[in-house]
mmCIF file of C-alpha atoms in Angstrom:
data_model
loop_
_atom_site.group_PDB
_atom_site.id
_atom_site.type_symbol
_atom_site.label_atom_id
_atom_site.label_comp_id
_atom_site.label_asym_id
_atom_site.label_seq_id
_atom_site.Cartn_x
_atom_site.Cartn_y
_atom_site.Cartn_z
ATOM 1 C CA UNK R 1 0.266 0.197 -0.025
ATOM 2 C CA UNK R 2 0.547 3.706 0.300
ATOM 3 C CA UNK R 3 2.601 3.721 3.207
ATOM 4 C CA UNK R 4 4.748 0.812 2.535
ATOM 5 C CA UNK R 5 5.559 2.974 -0.933
ATOM 6 C CA UNK R 6 6.469 6.214 1.568
ATOM 7 C CA UNK R 7 7.732 4.381 4.095
ATOM 8 C CA UNK R 8 10.485 3.218 1.691
ATOM 9 C CA UNK R 9 11.364 6.329 0.662
ATOM 10 C CA UNK R 10 11.478 7.694 3.486
ATOM 11 C CA UNK R 11 14.507 5.769 4.364
ATOM 12 C CA UNK R 12 15.866 6.161 0.899
ATOM 13 C CA UNK R 13 15.676 9.558 0.638
ATOM 14 C CA UNK R 14 18.980 10.480 2.663
ATOM 15 C CA UNK R 15 20.990 8.801 -0.462
ATOM 16 C CA UNK R 16 18.656 10.075 -2.820
ATOM 17 C CA UNK R 17 20.911 13.799 -3.589
ATOM 18 C CA UNK R 18 24.336 10.928 -3.985
ATOM 19 C CA UNK R 19 22.459 9.367 -6.550
ATOM 20 C CA UNK R 20 21.440 11.684 -8.367
ATOM 21 C CA UNK R 21 24.717 13.807 -8.282
ATOM 22 C CA UNK R 22 25.941 10.663 -9.290
ATOM 23 C CA UNK R 23 23.243 10.888 -12.543
ATOM 24 C CA UNK R 24 23.962 14.488 -13.232
ATOM 25 C CA UNK R 25 28.067 13.691 -12.808
ATOM 26 C CA UNK R 26 27.278 11.417 -15.622
ATOM 27 C CA UNK R 27 25.544 12.516 -18.172
ATOM 28 C CA UNK R 28 27.159 15.630 -17.831
ATOM 29 C CA UNK R 29 30.796 14.035 -18.435
ATOM 30 C CA UNK R 30 28.509 11.072 -21.390
ATOM 31 C CA UNK R 31 28.111 14.662 -23.199
ATOM 32 C CA UNK R 32 31.312 16.079 -23.100
ATOM 33 C CA UNK R 33 32.330 12.666 -24.780
ATOM 34 C CA UNK R 34 29.388 13.632 -27.692
ATOM 35 C CA UNK R 35 31.067 17.480 -28.314
ATOM 36 C CA UNK R 36 34.811 15.640 -29.509
ATOM 37 C CA UNK R 37 32.822 12.924 -31.589
ATOM 38 C CA UNK R 38 32.368 15.906 -33.362
ATOM 39 C CA UNK R 39 34.914 17.307 -36.086
ATOM 40 C CA UNK R 40 36.487 20.453 -34.195
ATOM 41 C CA UNK R 41 35.524 22.728 -37.038
ATOM 42 C CA UNK R 42 31.610 21.970 -36.991
ATOM 43 C CA UNK R 43 31.389 21.125 -33.165
ATOM 44 C CA UNK R 44 28.361 23.565 -31.969
ATOM 45 C CA UNK R 45 29.142 24.512 -28.211
ATOM 46 C CA UNK R 46 28.962 22.145 -25.058
ATOM 47 C CA UNK R 47 26.723 24.209 -22.985
ATOM 48 C CA UNK R 48 24.053 23.914 -26.439
ATOM 49 C CA UNK R 49 24.499 20.305 -25.945
ATOM 50 C CA UNK R 50 24.272 19.401 -22.760
ATOM 51 C CA UNK R 51 21.219 21.399 -23.209
ATOM 52 C CA UNK R 52 19.634 19.031 -25.978
ATOM 53 C CA UNK R 53 20.995 15.882 -23.656
ATOM 54 C CA UNK R 54 18.437 16.998 -20.693
ATOM 55 C CA UNK R 55 15.161 18.029 -23.322
ATOM 56 C CA UNK R 56 15.796 14.594 -24.233
ATOM 57 C CA UNK R 57 16.213 12.514 -20.739
ATOM 58 C CA UNK R 58 12.670 12.548 -20.031
ATOM 59 C CA UNK R 59 11.775 11.685 -23.322
ATOM 60 C CA UNK R 60 14.143 8.708 -23.792
ATOM 61 C CA UNK R 61 13.050 7.512 -20.012
ATOM 62 C CA UNK R 62 9.504 7.720 -20.939
ATOM 63 C CA UNK R 63 9.240 5.271 -24.181
ATOM 64 C CA UNK R 64 10.426 1.831 -24.926
ATOM 65 C CA UNK R 65 14.514 1.593 -25.702
ATOM 66 C CA UNK R 66 15.009 5.089 -25.099
ATOM 67 C CA UNK R 67 15.759 5.814 -28.935
ATOM 68 C CA UNK R 68 13.383 8.592 -29.077
ATOM 69 C CA UNK R 69 15.664 10.873 -26.824
ATOM 70 C CA UNK R 70 18.158 10.714 -29.662
ATOM 71 C CA UNK R 71 15.647 11.132 -32.557
ATOM 72 C CA UNK R 72 14.994 14.118 -30.010
ATOM 73 C CA UNK R 73 18.507 15.479 -29.994
ATOM 74 C CA UNK R 74 19.484 15.555 -33.685
ATOM 75 C CA UNK R 75 16.198 17.463 -35.083
ATOM 76 C CA UNK R 76 17.033 19.693 -31.853
ATOM 77 C CA UNK R 77 20.340 19.880 -33.638
ATOM 78 C CA UNK R 78 19.582 20.712 -36.802
ATOM 79 C CA UNK R 79 20.602 24.309 -37.956
ATOM 80 C CA UNK R 80 23.642 24.001 -35.154
ATOM 81 C CA UNK R 81 25.505 21.231 -36.965
ATOM 82 C CA UNK R 82 25.442 19.053 -40.481
ATOM 83 C CA UNK R 83 22.977 15.761 -40.832
ATOM 84 C CA UNK R 84 25.914 13.878 -41.328
ATOM 85 C CA UNK R 85 27.209 15.241 -38.472
ATOM 86 C CA UNK R 86 24.821 14.473 -35.906
ATOM 87 C CA UNK R 87 24.008 10.800 -37.019
ATOM 88 C CA UNK R 88 27.592 10.084 -37.028
ATOM 89 C CA UNK R 89 28.120 12.244 -33.400
ATOM 90 C CA UNK R 90 25.225 10.166 -32.225
ATOM 91 C CA UNK R 91 25.975 6.964 -33.507
ATOM 92 C CA UNK R 92 29.218 7.072 -31.784
ATOM 93 C CA UNK R 93 27.933 8.606 -29.493
ATOM 94 C CA UNK R 94 25.402 5.429 -28.498
ATOM 95 C CA UNK R 95 28.621 3.219 -29.660
ATOM 96 C CA UNK R 96 30.480 4.126 -26.845
ATOM 97 C CA UNK R 97 27.670 4.517 -23.747
ATOM 98 C CA UNK R 98 27.113 0.737 -24.489
ATOM 99 C CA UNK R 99 29.780 -0.884 -24.799
ATOM 100 C CA UNK R 100 31.092 1.414 -21.156
ATOM 101 C CA UNK R 101 27.696 0.229 -19.526
ATOM 102 C CA UNK R 102 28.953 -2.943 -20.259
ATOM 103 C CA UNK R 103 31.935 -3.435 -19.733
ATOM 104 C CA UNK R 104 31.075 -1.661 -16.177
ATOM 105 C CA UNK R 105 28.208 -4.407 -16.118
ATOM 106 C CA UNK R 106 30.543 -6.931 -16.186
ATOM 107 C CA UNK R 107 32.634 -5.818 -13.044
ATOM 108 C CA UNK R 108 29.643 -6.700 -11.619
ATOM 109 C CA UNK R 109 29.752 -11.189 -11.538
ATOM 110 C CA UNK R 110 33.172 -10.496 -11.361
ATOM 111 C CA UNK R 111 32.739 -9.115 -8.184
ATOM 112 C CA UNK R 112 30.491 -11.646 -6.962
ATOM 113 C CA UNK R 113 32.507 -14.422 -7.281
ATOM 114 C CA UNK R 114 35.416 -12.692 -5.690
ATOM 115 C CA UNK R 115 32.928 -11.451 -2.749
ATOM 116 C CA UNK R 116 30.547 -14.046 -3.043
ATOM 117 C CA UNK R 117 26.681 -13.849 -2.782
ATOM 118 C CA UNK R 118 25.553 -15.150 -5.680
ATOM 119 C CA UNK R 119 25.541 -18.565 -6.931
ATOM 120 C CA UNK R 120 28.442 -20.083 -8.430
ATOM 121 C CA UNK R 121 26.564 -20.838 -11.678
ATOM 122 C CA UNK R 122 24.424 -17.374 -11.545
ATOM 123 C CA UNK R 123 27.844 -15.438 -11.386
ATOM 124 C CA UNK R 124 29.681 -17.725 -14.307
ATOM 125 C CA UNK R 125 26.471 -17.250 -16.386
ATOM 126 C CA UNK R 126 26.339 -13.366 -15.337
ATOM 127 C CA UNK R 127 29.505 -13.321 -16.257
ATOM 128 C CA UNK R 128 29.511 -14.731 -20.025
ATOM 129 C CA UNK R 129 26.429 -12.916 -20.787
ATOM 130 C CA UNK R 130 28.314 -9.591 -20.280
ATOM 131 C CA UNK R 131 31.191 -10.706 -21.934
ATOM 132 C CA UNK R 132 29.257 -11.891 -24.361
ATOM 133 C CA UNK R 133 28.170 -8.661 -25.073
ATOM 134 C CA UNK R 134 31.026 -6.935 -24.825
ATOM 135 C CA UNK R 135 32.538 -9.399 -26.882
ATOM 136 C CA UNK R 136 29.027 -7.917 -29.488
ATOM 137 C CA UNK R 137 30.376 -4.555 -29.192
ATOM 138 C CA UNK R 138 34.049 -4.746 -30.275
ATOM 139 C CA UNK R 139 32.852 -6.268 -33.565
ATOM 140 C CA UNK R 140 30.172 -3.748 -33.949
ATOM 141 C CA UNK R 141 33.012 -0.890 -33.203
ATOM 142 C CA UNK R 142 35.532 -2.866 -36.239
ATOM 143 C CA UNK R 143 32.232 -2.775 -38.555
ATOM 144 C CA UNK R 144 31.278 0.606 -37.874
ATOM 145 C CA UNK R 145 35.076 1.443 -38.468
ATOM 146 C CA UNK R 146 35.369 -0.555 -41.230
ATOM 147 C CA UNK R 147 32.188 0.919 -43.541
ATOM 148 C CA UNK R 148 29.534 -1.140 -42.315
ATOM 149 C CA UNK R 149 26.975 1.092 -43.254
ATOM 150 C CA UNK R 150 27.915 1.996 -47.642
ATOM 151 C CA UNK R 151 27.771 -2.340 -47.443
ATOM 152 C CA UNK R 152 24.081 -2.416 -45.807
ATOM 153 C CA UNK R 153 23.201 -0.086 -48.025
ATOM 154 C CA UNK R 154 24.399 -2.317 -51.160
ATOM 155 C CA UNK R 155 23.001 -5.042 -50.025
ATOM 156 C CA UNK R 156 19.154 -3.503 -48.532
ATOM 157 C CA UNK R 157 19.834 -2.479 -52.933
ATOM 158 C CA UNK R 158 19.860 -5.812 -54.247
ATOM 159 C CA UNK R 159 16.143 -6.265 -52.793
ATOM 160 C CA UNK R 160 13.440 -5.879 -54.356
ATOM 161 C CA UNK R 161 12.289 -3.135 -52.753
ATOM 162 C CA UNK R 162 12.124 0.504 -54.944
ATOM 163 C CA UNK R 163 13.197 2.346 -52.058
ATOM 164 C CA UNK R 164 15.828 0.912 -50.913
ATOM 165 C CA UNK R 165 17.704 1.090 -54.537
ATOM 166 C CA UNK R 166 18.796 5.196 -53.915
ATOM 167 C CA UNK R 167 21.947 6.405 -54.838
ATOM 168 C CA UNK R 168 20.618 9.352 -52.471
ATOM 169 C CA UNK R 169 20.984 6.445 -50.128
ATOM 170 C CA UNK R 170 24.079 4.860 -50.848
ATOM 171 C CA UNK R 171 25.285 8.680 -50.330
ATOM 172 C CA UNK R 172 23.621 8.901 -47.121
ATOM 173 C CA UNK R 173 25.945 5.886 -45.747
ATOM 174 C CA UNK R 174 28.886 6.026 -47.738
ATOM 175 C CA UNK R 175 29.303 9.340 -46.337
ATOM 176 C CA UNK R 176 28.605 8.280 -42.696
ATOM 177 C CA UNK R 177 31.300 5.399 -42.934
ATOM 178 C CA UNK R 178 34.080 8.328 -43.980
ATOM 179 C CA UNK R 179 32.661 10.273 -41.221
ATOM 180 C CA UNK R 180 33.059 7.641 -38.329
ATOM 181 C CA UNK R 181 36.444 6.189 -40.344
ATOM 182 C CA UNK R 182 38.102 9.522 -39.947
ATOM 183 C CA UNK R 183 36.819 10.050 -36.088
ATOM 184 C CA UNK R 184 38.396 6.822 -35.954
ATOM 185 C CA UNK R 185 41.553 7.603 -37.575
ATOM 186 C CA UNK R 186 41.538 11.395 -36.813
ATOM 187 C CA UNK R 187 40.527 11.006 -32.792
ATOM 188 C CA UNK R 188 40.361 7.776 -30.980
#
């Protein structure tokens, strides 16, 4: 009932500012990473990116998968950065967010193995799943650097769907691959 919920909130209240500060710092530092994913000559302002990020958080949290917030970020950046720069920066930003989160997540099962608290079987299963995700993300990173979007667009162009046989789509995919590759070469 409501009394149980209120009691739990009262017990949790002292930790709330600490958790909020950690989450705020995490978001601010995450946007600093997003800022550096843009080409230095065409970079939007850091403050603008921070405001856009904070504006997108409620939408990301309210809808499944959180990806609607990324669409909102892209739309709010229109006029402040080129479309290809926006898309490539958001791909890199989200890739780095997922891989770093996954690496931290892999630390949980390792701690469980060291400190106990879970059965060995559960800890090993969680560790295997975490490491599997890390490996998948590393393979995805290699695919991003090697021009994944152009290859996918070329494969899609072979399908019997007229909209997918667009030269403009292939050009955009090529441009995206070029931007991501340039980011990797220039700002590892």
